[in-house]
Structures are given as structure tokens and as C-alpha cells.
Coordinates of C-alpha atoms in Angstrom, one line a residue:
M1 CA -0.1 0.0 0.0
A2 CA 1.7 3.3 -1.1
L3 CA 1.5 6.3 0.9
A4 CA 0.8 9.7 -0.8
Q5 CA 0.2 13.2 0.1
R6 CA -3.1 15.0 -1.3
L7 CA -5.2 18.1 -0.6
D8 CA -8.9 17.7 0.0
L9 CA -11.6 20.4 0.5
R10 CA -14.3 19.5 3.1
Q11 CA -17.4 21.6 4.2
A12 CA -18.5 21.2 7.6
Q13 CA -20.8 23.0 10.4
T14 CA -19.2 23.7 13.8
L15 CA -20.0 25.6 16.7
V16 CA -17.1 28.2 17.6
M17 CA -17.2 29.7 21.1
T18 CA -16.0 33.0 20.6
P19 CA -15.0 35.1 23.8
Q20 CA -18.0 37.3 23.2
L21 CA -20.2 34.2 23.2
Q22 CA -18.6 32.7 26.2
Q23 CA -19.1 36.1 27.8
A24 CA -22.9 36.0 27.0
I25 CA -23.2 32.4 28.4
K26 CA -21.3 33.6 31.7
L27 CA -23.6 36.4 32.2
L28 CA -26.7 34.0 32.2
Q29 CA -25.7 32.3 35.3
L30 CA -24.4 35.2 37.2
S31 CA -26.4 36.5 40.4
N32 CA -27.2 40.2 40.7
I33 CA -24.2 40.6 43.0
E34 CA -22.0 38.8 40.8
L35 CA -23.2 40.7 37.7
S36 CA -22.6 44.2 39.5
D37 CA -19.1 43.2 40.2
F38 CA -18.4 42.0 36.7
V39 CA -19.8 45.3 35.1
D40 CA -17.7 47.3 37.6
R41 CA -14.7 45.7 36.5
E42 CA -15.6 46.0 32.7
I43 CA -16.1 49.9 33.4
E44 CA -12.7 50.2 34.9
Q45 CA -11.1 48.4 32.0
N46 CA -13.2 50.0 29.3
P47 CA -13.0 53.9 29.1
L48 CA -16.1 53.9 26.9
L49 CA -18.4 52.5 29.6
E50 CA -19.8 54.3 32.2
R51 CA -22.5 54.2 35.0
D52 CA -26.0 55.8 34.1
S53 CA -26.6 58.1 37.1
G54 CA -29.5 60.0 35.5
P55 CA -31.6 60.8 32.3
S56 CA -29.5 60.4 29.0
D57 CA -28.7 63.7 27.3
G58 CA -28.2 62.0 23.8
G59 CA -24.6 61.7 24.0
S60 CA -24.7 57.9 25.3
D61 CA -26.6 54.9 24.7
P62 CA -28.4 54.1 27.8
V63 CA -28.7 50.5 29.2
V64 CA -31.5 50.4 31.7
G65 CA -30.7 47.3 33.5
D66 CA -30.4 45.0 30.5
G67 CA -28.8 47.0 27.6
A68 CA -31.7 49.0 25.9
G69 CA -30.8 49.6 22.5
G70 CA -31.4 47.6 19.3
E71 CA -34.3 45.4 19.0
A72 CA -34.9 42.6 21.4
P73 CA -35.7 38.9 20.7
G74 CA -39.4 38.3 20.6
G75 CA -40.6 41.3 19.7
L76 CA -39.2 43.3 22.2
D77 CA -38.1 46.9 21.1
G78 CA -35.0 48.2 23.1
P79 CA -35.8 51.9 24.0
G80 CA -39.5 51.5 24.0
G81 CA -39.8 48.4 26.2
M82 CA -36.9 49.1 28.5
E83 CA -38.0 51.8 31.1
A84 CA -37.2 52.3 34.7
N85 CA -39.5 49.5 35.8
G86 CA -37.7 46.9 33.6
L87 CA -39.4 44.6 31.2
S88 CA -43.1 43.8 31.9
I89 CA -45.3 41.1 31.3
D90 CA -49.1 41.8 32.1
G91 CA -51.9 39.4 32.9
L92 CA -50.1 36.2 33.5
N93 CA -52.1 33.0 34.4
G94 CA -52.2 29.5 33.7
R95 CA -53.2 29.2 30.1
D96 CA -50.5 28.6 27.3
D97 CA -51.1 31.8 25.1
G98 CA -48.4 33.1 22.9
P99 CA -46.8 36.5 23.4
A100 CA -48.5 39.6 21.7
L101 CA -47.5 43.1 21.7
A102 CA -49.8 45.5 23.3
P103 CA -49.0 49.5 23.8
T104 CA -49.3 50.7 27.3
D105 CA -48.8 54.4 28.3
G106 CA -46.9 54.9 25.1
R107 CA -44.6 52.0 25.6
T108 CA -44.3 48.6 24.2
R109 CA -44.4 45.8 26.7
D110 CA -44.0 41.9 26.3
T111 CA -47.7 41.1 27.1
V112 CA -49.3 37.7 27.4
E113 CA -53.1 37.9 27.3
M114 CA -54.7 35.1 29.6
T115 CA -57.6 34.5 31.8
S116 CA -58.0 32.5 34.9
S117 CA -61.1 31.3 37.0
D118 CA -59.1 31.9 40.2
T119 CA -57.4 35.3 40.6
M120 CA -55.5 37.0 43.4
A121 CA -56.6 40.5 44.4
S122 CA -53.6 42.8 44.4
S123 CA -52.7 43.7 48.0
S124 CA -51.9 47.4 47.1
E125 CA -52.3 49.5 44.0
A126 CA -49.5 51.7 44.8
P127 CA -46.5 51.7 42.7
L128 CA -43.5 49.8 43.7
D129 CA -41.0 52.6 43.6
T130 CA -42.2 56.1 45.1
D131 CA -39.9 59.1 45.1
F132 CA -39.9 61.4 48.4
E133 CA -38.3 64.7 48.6
N134 CA -36.3 66.0 51.4
V135 CA -37.9 69.2 52.4
Y136 CA -36.2 71.7 54.8
G137 CA -38.0 74.4 56.7
D138 CA -35.1 76.8 56.6
D139 CA -33.8 78.1 53.1
R140 CA -30.4 78.7 54.6
F141 CA -29.4 75.3 54.8
S142 CA -30.7 74.5 51.3
D143 CA -28.4 76.5 49.0
G144 CA -25.3 77.3 51.1
S145 CA -26.0 81.2 51.5
D146 CA -24.8 83.4 53.9
G147 CA -27.6 82.5 56.2
G148 CA -25.9 79.1 56.8
S149 CA -22.6 80.7 57.3
E150 CA -23.8 82.9 59.9
V151 CA -25.2 80.1 61.8
Y152 CA -21.8 78.2 61.8
G153 CA -20.2 81.4 62.7
S154 CA -22.3 82.4 65.8
Y155 CA -21.7 78.8 67.1
G156 CA -18.1 79.4 66.9
E157 CA -18.3 82.7 68.6
R158 CA -20.4 81.2 71.5
G159 CA -17.5 79.0 72.3
G160 CA -18.3 76.0 70.2
R161 CA -16.0 74.2 67.8
S162 CA -15.9 76.4 64.7
G163 CA -15.2 73.7 62.1
F164 CA -14.7 70.0 61.3
D165 CA -10.9 70.4 61.1
D166 CA -10.6 70.7 64.9
D167 CA -8.2 68.1 66.4
D168 CA -10.7 67.4 69.2
S169 CA -13.5 66.5 66.6
N170 CA -13.2 62.9 66.0
L171 CA -16.3 61.1 64.8
E172 CA -14.7 57.9 64.8
A173 CA -14.2 58.0 68.4
T174 CA -18.0 58.1 68.9
L175 CA -18.6 54.8 67.0
T176 CA -19.2 51.7 69.1
S177 CA -18.7 48.1 68.2
E178 CA -19.9 45.2 69.6
K179 CA -17.3 42.7 71.2
N180 CA -16.4 39.5 69.4
L181 CA -15.8 36.2 71.1
R182 CA -12.0 36.4 70.7
D183 CA -11.7 39.6 72.5
H184 CA -13.9 38.6 75.1
L185 CA -12.0 35.4 75.6
T186 CA -8.7 37.1 75.4
E187 CA -9.6 39.7 78.1
Q188 CA -10.5 36.7 80.4
L189 CA -7.1 34.9 79.6
K190 CA -5.0 37.8 80.6
I191 CA -6.7 38.0 83.9
D192 CA -7.0 34.3 84.8
L193 CA -3.7 33.1 83.4
P194 CA -0.9 35.7 84.2
D195 CA 1.8 33.6 83.0
L196 CA 2.9 34.4 79.3
G197 CA 3.4 30.7 78.5
D198 CA -0.1 29.9 79.6
Q199 CA -1.4 32.8 77.6
L200 CA 0.2 31.5 74.3
I201 CA -1.4 28.1 75.0
G202 CA -4.8 29.9 75.6
L203 CA -4.6 31.8 72.4
A204 CA -3.6 28.8 70.4
L205 CA -6.9 27.2 72.0
I206 CA -9.0 30.2 71.1
D207 CA -7.8 30.1 67.3
M208 CA -9.0 26.4 67.3
L209 CA -12.5 27.1 68.3
D210 CA -15.4 26.5 65.7
E211 CA -18.5 28.6 65.1
A212 CA -20.3 26.8 68.0
G213 CA -17.4 27.4 70.5
W214 CA -16.2 23.7 70.5
L215 CA -12.8 22.3 70.1
V216 CA -13.4 19.7 67.4
G217 CA -11.0 17.2 67.0
F218 CA -8.6 18.6 69.6
D219 CA -5.5 16.5 70.4
A220 CA -3.6 17.8 73.4
R221 CA -0.4 15.8 72.5
A222 CA -0.3 17.2 69.1
M223 CA -0.5 20.6 70.4
A224 CA 2.0 20.1 73.1
E225 CA 4.4 18.9 70.5
Q226 CA 3.7 21.9 68.2
L227 CA 4.1 24.5 71.0
G228 CA 7.0 22.6 72.8
C229 CA 5.4 22.1 76.3
D230 CA 4.2 19.3 78.3
V231 CA 0.7 17.7 77.8
E232 CA -0.2 18.3 81.4
R233 CA 0.3 22.0 80.8
V234 CA -1.9 22.1 77.9
E235 CA -4.5 20.2 79.8
R236 CA -4.3 22.5 82.8
V237 CA -4.7 25.6 80.5
L238 CA -7.7 23.9 78.9
A239 CA -9.3 23.4 82.1
A240 CA -8.8 26.9 83.1
C241 CA -10.3 28.0 79.7
Q242 CA -13.3 25.8 80.3
R243 CA -14.2 28.2 83.1
F244 CA -14.4 31.2 80.9
D245 CA -17.8 32.9 80.0
P246 CA -19.9 31.9 78.1
P247 CA -20.2 28.7 80.1
G248 CA -19.6 25.7 77.8
I249 CA -16.9 27.3 75.7
F250 CA -13.9 25.1 74.7
A251 CA -15.9 21.9 75.1
R252 CA -14.7 18.9 73.1
S253 CA -18.1 17.2 72.7
L254 CA -21.8 17.8 73.4
K255 CA -21.6 15.9 76.4
E256 CA -18.9 17.9 77.9
C257 CA -20.4 21.2 76.7
L258 CA -23.4 20.4 78.8
A259 CA -21.4 19.1 81.7
I260 CA -19.7 22.2 82.0
Q261 CA -22.9 24.4 82.2
L262 CA -24.3 22.0 84.6
R263 CA -21.2 22.0 86.8
E264 CA -21.7 25.9 86.8
K265 CA -25.2 25.8 88.1
N266 CA -24.3 23.1 90.7
R267 CA -26.6 20.5 88.8
L268 CA -23.9 17.9 87.7
D269 CA -25.0 15.1 90.1
P270 CA -24.3 11.2 89.6
A271 CA -27.9 11.0 87.9
M272 CA -27.3 13.8 85.5
A273 CA -24.0 12.4 84.8
A274 CA -25.3 9.1 83.9
L275 CA -28.0 10.8 81.5
L276 CA -25.1 12.8 79.8
D277 CA -23.4 9.3 79.3
N278 CA -26.6 8.2 77.5
L279 CA -27.7 11.3 75.4
E280 CA -28.9 8.8 72.6
L281 CA -31.5 7.4 74.9
L282 CA -32.9 11.0 75.5
A283 CA -32.9 11.6 71.8
A284 CA -34.8 8.6 71.3
R285 CA -37.3 9.6 74.1
N286 CA -36.6 6.1 75.7
L287 CA -38.0 6.9 79.2
P288 CA -37.8 3.6 80.7
A289 CA -34.3 3.0 79.6
I290 CA -33.3 6.4 81.0
M291 CA -35.0 5.7 84.5
K292 CA -33.1 2.3 84.6
V293 CA -29.6 4.0 83.9
C294 CA -30.0 7.0 86.0
G295 CA -31.7 5.1 89.0
V296 CA -34.5 7.9 89.4
D297 CA -38.2 7.9 88.7
A298 CA -40.2 9.4 85.9
E299 CA -40.6 12.9 87.7
D300 CA -36.9 13.2 88.2
V301 CA -36.1 12.5 84.7
A302 CA -38.7 15.1 83.7
D303 CA -36.8 17.8 86.1
M304 CA -33.5 16.6 84.5
V305 CA -34.8 17.1 80.9
V306 CA -36.1 20.5 81.8
D307 CA -32.5 21.5 83.0
I308 CA -30.8 20.2 79.9
R309 CA -33.3 22.2 77.8
K310 CA -32.3 25.4 79.5
L311 CA -28.6 24.8 78.3
N312 CA -26.9 26.2 75.3
P313 CA -25.2 23.7 73.2
K314 CA -23.6 26.3 71.0
P315 CA -22.3 28.9 73.4
A316 CA -20.3 30.9 70.8
L317 CA -23.3 31.9 68.9
A318 CA -24.2 34.5 71.3
F319 CA -21.3 36.6 70.0
D320 CA -22.3 36.0 66.5
H321 CA -22.9 39.6 65.2
T322 CA -22.6 39.0 61.6
P323 CA -25.8 40.2 59.8
A324 CA -28.0 38.1 58.0
Q325 CA -27.3 38.4 54.2
L326 CA -30.7 39.5 52.6
V327 CA -31.8 38.1 49.2
T328 CA -32.4 40.6 46.8
P329 CA -35.0 39.1 44.2
D330 CA -34.3 39.5 40.4
I331 CA -38.0 39.4 39.4
L332 CA -41.1 41.0 41.1
M333 CA -44.4 39.4 40.7
R334 CA -47.6 40.6 42.1
A335 CA -51.4 40.1 41.4
N336 CA -53.1 42.0 38.7
P337 CA -56.2 43.6 40.0
G338 CA -57.7 42.6 36.7
G339 CA -56.7 39.2 36.9
G340 CA -53.7 37.1 36.4
W341 CA -50.2 38.4 37.3
L342 CA -47.6 41.2 36.7
I343 CA -43.8 40.7 36.3
D344 CA -41.1 43.0 36.3
L345 CA -37.4 42.8 36.5
N346 CA -36.1 44.3 39.7
P347 CA -34.5 47.7 38.8
D348 CA -32.5 47.7 41.8
T349 CA -30.6 44.4 40.4
L350 CA -29.9 45.7 36.8
P351 CA -26.9 47.4 36.0
R352 CA -27.5 50.7 34.3
V353 CA -24.4 51.0 31.6
L354 CA -23.9 53.7 28.9
V355 CA -21.8 53.6 25.9
N356 CA -20.2 57.1 25.6
H357 CA -20.4 58.0 21.8
R358 CA -19.1 61.4 22.3
Y359 CA -15.9 60.5 24.0
F360 CA -15.6 57.7 21.3
A361 CA -15.9 60.0 18.4
R362 CA -13.4 62.5 20.1
I363 CA -10.8 60.0 20.7
S364 CA -11.1 58.4 17.3
D365 CA -10.3 61.5 15.6
S366 CA -7.3 62.1 17.8
A367 CA -5.8 58.7 17.3
R368 CA -2.4 58.8 15.4
N369 CA -1.4 55.3 14.9
K370 CA -2.7 52.0 14.0
A371 CA -2.4 50.5 17.5
D372 CA -4.3 53.4 19.1
K373 CA -7.2 52.9 16.5
E374 CA -7.4 49.2 17.0
Y375 CA -7.4 49.7 20.8
I376 CA -10.2 52.2 20.6
S377 CA -12.3 50.0 17.9
E378 CA -11.9 46.9 20.2
R379 CA -13.0 48.7 23.2
F380 CA -16.1 50.2 21.4
Q381 CA -17.0 46.5 20.1
S382 CA -16.5 45.2 23.6
A383 CA -18.8 47.9 25.1
N384 CA -21.6 47.5 22.5
W385 CA -21.3 43.6 23.0
L386 CA -21.9 44.1 26.7
V387 CA -24.7 46.1 26.2
K388 CA -26.2 43.6 24.0
S389 CA -25.4 40.6 26.3
L390 CA -27.0 42.5 29.2
H391 CA -30.1 43.1 27.2
Q392 CA -30.2 39.4 26.1
R393 CA -29.8 38.3 29.7
A394 CA -32.6 40.3 31.0
T395 CA -34.7 39.3 28.1
T396 CA -34.0 35.6 28.8
I397 CA -34.7 35.9 32.5
L398 CA -38.0 37.4 31.9
K399 CA -39.1 34.7 29.4
V400 CA -38.2 31.9 31.6
A401 CA -39.8 33.4 34.7
S402 CA -43.0 34.0 32.9
E403 CA -43.2 30.4 31.6
I404 CA -42.5 29.3 35.2
I405 CA -45.4 31.3 36.5
R406 CA -47.7 30.2 33.7
Q407 CA -46.9 26.6 34.5
Q408 CA -47.2 26.9 38.3
D409 CA -50.2 29.3 38.3
A410 CA -51.9 26.8 40.7
F411 CA -49.1 27.2 43.3
F412 CA -49.4 30.9 43.4
I413 CA -53.0 30.7 44.0
H414 CA -53.5 27.7 46.3
G415 CA -50.2 26.9 47.7
V416 CA -47.5 24.4 47.8
S417 CA -50.0 21.4 47.7
H418 CA -50.8 22.3 44.1
L419 CA -47.0 22.6 42.9
R420 CA -47.0 20.6 39.8
P421 CA -43.9 18.4 38.5
L422 CA -41.7 20.5 36.3
I423 CA -38.5 19.9 34.7
L424 CA -36.0 22.1 32.6
R425 CA -37.2 20.5 29.4
D426 CA -40.6 21.7 29.9
I427 CA -39.7 25.4 30.0
A428 CA -37.1 25.1 27.2
E429 CA -39.7 23.5 24.8
A430 CA -42.2 26.1 25.7
I431 CA -39.8 29.1 25.1
G432 CA -37.8 27.6 22.3
M433 CA -34.3 27.6 24.2
H434 CA -32.0 24.8 25.2
E435 CA -32.2 23.3 28.5
S436 CA -28.6 24.2 29.6
T437 CA -29.7 27.9 28.9
V438 CA -32.8 27.5 31.3
S439 CA -30.5 25.9 33.8
R440 CA -28.2 28.8 33.7
V441 CA -30.9 31.4 33.8
T442 CA -32.6 29.7 37.0
T443 CA -29.3 29.3 38.8
N444 CA -29.0 32.1 41.7
K445 CA -32.1 33.8 40.5
F446 CA -34.8 34.8 42.9
M447 CA -38.5 35.9 42.5
A448 CA -40.6 37.7 44.8
T449 CA -44.0 36.5 44.8
P450 CA -47.1 37.0 46.9
R451 CA -46.3 33.7 48.9
G452 CA -42.7 34.6 49.5
V453 CA -39.3 34.7 47.8
F454 CA -38.2 31.6 46.0
E455 CA -35.2 30.7 44.0
L456 CA -36.4 29.7 40.3
K457 CA -34.8 26.4 40.9
Y458 CA -37.5 25.7 43.6
F459 CA -40.3 25.5 40.9
F460 CA -38.6 22.4 39.2
T461 CA -39.5 19.1 41.0
S462 CA -39.6 15.5 40.0
A463 CA -42.8 13.6 39.3
I464 CA -44.5 10.8 41.4
Q465 CA -46.8 8.6 39.4
G466 CA -50.3 8.6 40.3
A467 CA -52.4 5.7 41.3
D468 CA -54.4 5.6 38.3
G469 CA -51.2 5.5 36.2
Q470 CA -52.0 8.7 34.3
A471 CA -51.8 11.7 36.7
S472 CA -48.5 12.7 38.3
H473 CA -47.8 14.6 41.4
S474 CA -44.8 17.1 42.4
A475 CA -42.4 15.6 44.9
E476 CA -42.2 18.7 46.8
A477 CA -46.1 18.8 47.0
V478 CA -45.9 15.1 48.3
R479 CA -43.5 16.2 50.9
H480 CA -45.7 19.0 52.1
R481 CA -48.6 16.5 52.4
I482 CA -46.5 14.1 54.5
K483 CA -45.3 16.9 56.9
T484 CA -49.0 18.1 57.1
M485 CA -50.3 14.8 58.2
I486 CA -47.5 14.2 60.7
D487 CA -48.0 17.6 62.2
A488 CA -51.8 16.8 62.7
E489 CA -51.3 13.4 64.2
K490 CA -52.6 12.8 67.7
P491 CA -50.3 11.1 70.5
D492 CA -52.7 8.0 70.6
D493 CA -52.7 7.7 66.7
V494 CA -49.1 8.1 65.5
L495 CA -48.8 7.5 61.6
S496 CA -46.3 5.0 60.6
D497 CA -44.7 5.1 57.2
D498 CA -46.9 2.3 56.1
K499 CA -49.9 4.1 57.2
L500 CA -48.7 7.2 55.4
V501 CA -48.3 5.1 52.2
E502 CA -51.9 3.8 52.5
I503 CA -53.2 7.3 52.9
L504 CA -51.2 8.7 50.0
R505 CA -52.3 5.8 47.8
A506 CA -56.0 6.5 48.8
E507 CA -55.4 10.2 47.6
G508 CA -54.2 8.9 44.4
I509 CA -50.4 9.0 45.0
D510 CA -48.5 6.0 44.1
I511 CA -45.5 6.0 46.5
A512 CA -43.3 3.5 47.9
R513 CA -42.5 3.1 51.8
R514 CA -38.7 3.7 51.4
T515 CA -39.7 7.1 49.4
V516 CA -41.9 8.1 52.3
A517 CA -39.2 7.3 54.8
K518 CA -36.5 9.2 52.7
Y519 CA -38.7 12.2 52.6
R520 CA -39.5 12.1 56.2
E521 CA -35.6 11.9 57.1
A522 CA -34.9 14.7 54.9
M523 CA -37.3 16.7 56.6
K524 CA -35.7 15.9 59.9
I525 CA -38.8 14.2 61.1
P526 CA -38.3 11.4 63.6
S527 CA -39.8 7.9 63.2
S528 CA -43.1 7.0 64.5
V529 CA -41.7 5.4 67.7
Q530 CA -39.9 8.4 68.6
R531 CA -42.6 10.8 67.8
R532 CA -45.1 8.6 70.0
R533 CA -42.6 8.7 72.8
A534 CA -42.3 12.5 72.5
K535 CA -45.8 13.1 72.5
M536 CA -46.7 10.8 75.3
S537 CA -43.8 12.5 77.5
R538 CA -45.7 15.9 77.0
M539 CA -49.0 14.7 78.2

């Protein structure tokens, strides 16, 4: 067989992931905080981009949240459909009607006309955003006139501080801060352990505390080798630190944490110590076994349980002053007084970006060499592409959210028991997009609804076959039904997993016992035996 070289010409279709396409895909899965950081970095790197701080004067192309400008997919006109309130879809309900354009107040909106037999009345007809003015009763403070100067001058003449540059005027000195756990323990360490070597060991122990205030996985021998001291000294310093405030700090286990607090209250008697050695019996509500192990009667066991419930198993959380991170919804949903739903993109989460054409024209005319012209052109194309990508992102989010609301209309009207099974393919086929695109859009995106704030992923649940072999039920709805039945059970009629299966099958839900047990354990609901013991102990 002879080897030879030859030239062939072939034609094929391939998908090329350009940097711009990769950027557009990346923007889809970013949360509103990550998107804001990304836009800030782009503005720092691109001199043609800037934040929109007010109405445009015609020198720049405004991007209200998503890059207005150009025609949006699905019949959305850029400047017309993109206002301060973002993209809007009016009158959503459960019917699968296609989008139709309808002028509203001189604007073009992406509108879906639907009807519904069950509608939700709007809680308030007030607009989502309202402007308030700061009104001052004295004109001297509004325009910086001589009147305001006279006020400050007369205050200085009366012996007050004449300005903000005075060395004695320090606003930071008036600020207060809450003491953290490390500072609180360090102060006690310096008082109770005056030896510098012991303080060094104590500081090392403080650094090893977890969020609950425990020494998880503590090894005294390893720490002694690391610090070059005796194991006995480490144990002695640890015993001293366990007497610090808050009680229970520096514990190595739950048993030790509770024992430290009980010893502080002088309640660590032999019966209580036996109970701490058998906490698993207390968790299982096994009252006869507890009475046998502790050698006490039922009344004493009840008193000991009351004392244990007053303890704090995580003492360090009392010093956790980190504010909770609030979720800012990307989509705002509310009931339409005329029926259906109103959807808007949250304008607070949409970056307002401008492409400065005046500056581009000025620096383009002043460019002297080829490298400068190429740089300016590349920056201009990058800015326009970012505008287009932001606009496409907002449009895609709105399309996906509107279809989710259309599919889950019964949930918003009746509650979680009417949540229907939904997968990514259902939304993707309805709006003509790929499943991966829908997955990226629903990642880290939240929607404020009349029933609370939900992540878009929440509305996608697996299906459980119905008893008739045709109807299907949402797994989330089944879990809610199981929890509802368990919460309503009586102490003398606790529902076992088999009984739950029988009830669900009678309601048309074909579910296995192991599935019920899995859902129950996922919701941290004890078994029927443990629930019966707990309910009987409260009687």
C-alpha cells in the first residue's frame, strides 16, 4: 500500500465559542451581586463604558438594567420596552397563550393575554417605587447662602467648635462596636492566666474554636508537640479556659459542653452524669431506659430534661453579630387587579450602563497610529457587546420566569399542595431554548411572589406517578402533604410510614414506603416510635 500526500476540501458546520459568546453565556448564570461586580470591572477596563446616574442627554446609549438599544428578541423593542421598571409581562395566568405586543402608556411591553377562573386580588395598587423629597424648613441650609454661614459663625463665637478640622473633633471616636468572641476570651485569658506561656497556649486554643465554640478534633499531645510544652500544661490551661464565660466554651463534645454548664449551676450530680453518658436514649425519648440507667423515677427524669433544655449547646453563637445576608429578588411578581399576574425585572438589580459615543468620536479623531485605532475600535466593540449581552440576559430571564409562572399558576393561587411536576425540558420547549440555557438562567435567581421569595430552581420538582397510572404529582407537594399529616397526628394515633403510604395511595399518589421514609428523614422528622414517645412524654 503506497503512501501519498493530497489536498482535500471539506465543508462542515461547527460551533465556535468566541470570547463574546462565552461572555454572554457566563452572564446568564451570574447572580445580581456577581453581575454588578462584573460590570464594575468592565467599566474600570473600558473607558467607553460608564454608569448611568440620570436621564441620558443623547451623547450615550443608555442600558436600563439590561442594555436597551436595538431590537430585543421576541418582539421587544429596546428603548420602548426598557424603562425604569424593567421589562414587564402583564396578565399572566395558567393558559398557554403566546406573547402579543400591546401598547401601554406609550410603551411597548411584552404582554401575554390570559384568563383565569381563580385570580388573586392585589394587596396594594401603590407603585413599587415612590420618590420622596427632602424638604427643609429653613432656606439657609438648602443653598449654602450666607445665612448658613452665619449659623456656623455664631456657634463658634459662643465657644463651640468652629469647624470640622478641629483636632478634638473625631467622629470615629464616637462609634461603638460589639465585642467579638475572641476579644471577650482574650480579656479573661489575661486576667486568669498571668503567665505568658499559659497565655500563648490559651490563644492557640482560642484560634482552634469553631463557630459553636467547640474544640472539634482537639489533640492535646499534638498541640503540646507543636508548642514545645508538656501535655499536662496544655490540659491545665484547657481546664482553666473551660471556666471562661460563656459557660460551655472550649468543650470537645456535646456531653462536655452540657457538663460544663451543669457544673456551673451545681446540677452535675451522679444521675445527671449518667444521663449525659446516654444522650442517645434522651434523643430516642426512651423514658424507661433512662430511668433504669439513672436510677431515678419519671418525675426526676422530667426535671433533668427541663434543666438540659435550658442549656446552650452552642455558646459561641451568642457573640455572632454577623448580619444576615438578605436575598434581593431579580424578578418582582404581583397580582393584577384585573386578573392574572404582573411581572417586572427588579430595577435595583439591573446595572445601568452607558456607551459614551461622544468620547468615542473624540478619541477616534485624535488617534495617530494604527495601534491606538485598533485599541479604540476593540473597546467600542466590547462595550456594544456588553450592552447587547445584558439586554439578552434580561430578556431571557423574563421569558423563563413568565413561563414558570404560567406552568405553576396553581401554586401561586392555592399553595404548595398544588405545585405541579416541572423539569427544565418543559420550560425549554415552551420558550424555544436549550435546557442548559434554562439551567443557567434559573441558577442564583430569585423571584418575589405573593407567597414569599423563592429561587427559580424551587419550582422544578420531580414527578411521582399517580395511582391511576396517568396523573402525576410533584415531589415537593408530596413532602408537604407528609409533613402536614404528621403535624396533625394525635399522640394515641401516630402515623407509621406504612400508614402514610396507605393514605397517600388512597389520595391517588403511588409511592413506596422507602420513598416516604426518605422524604421524612430529609425533613428531619423522627420515626413513628420516637414521635409517639415524645408526644406521650408531653401529656
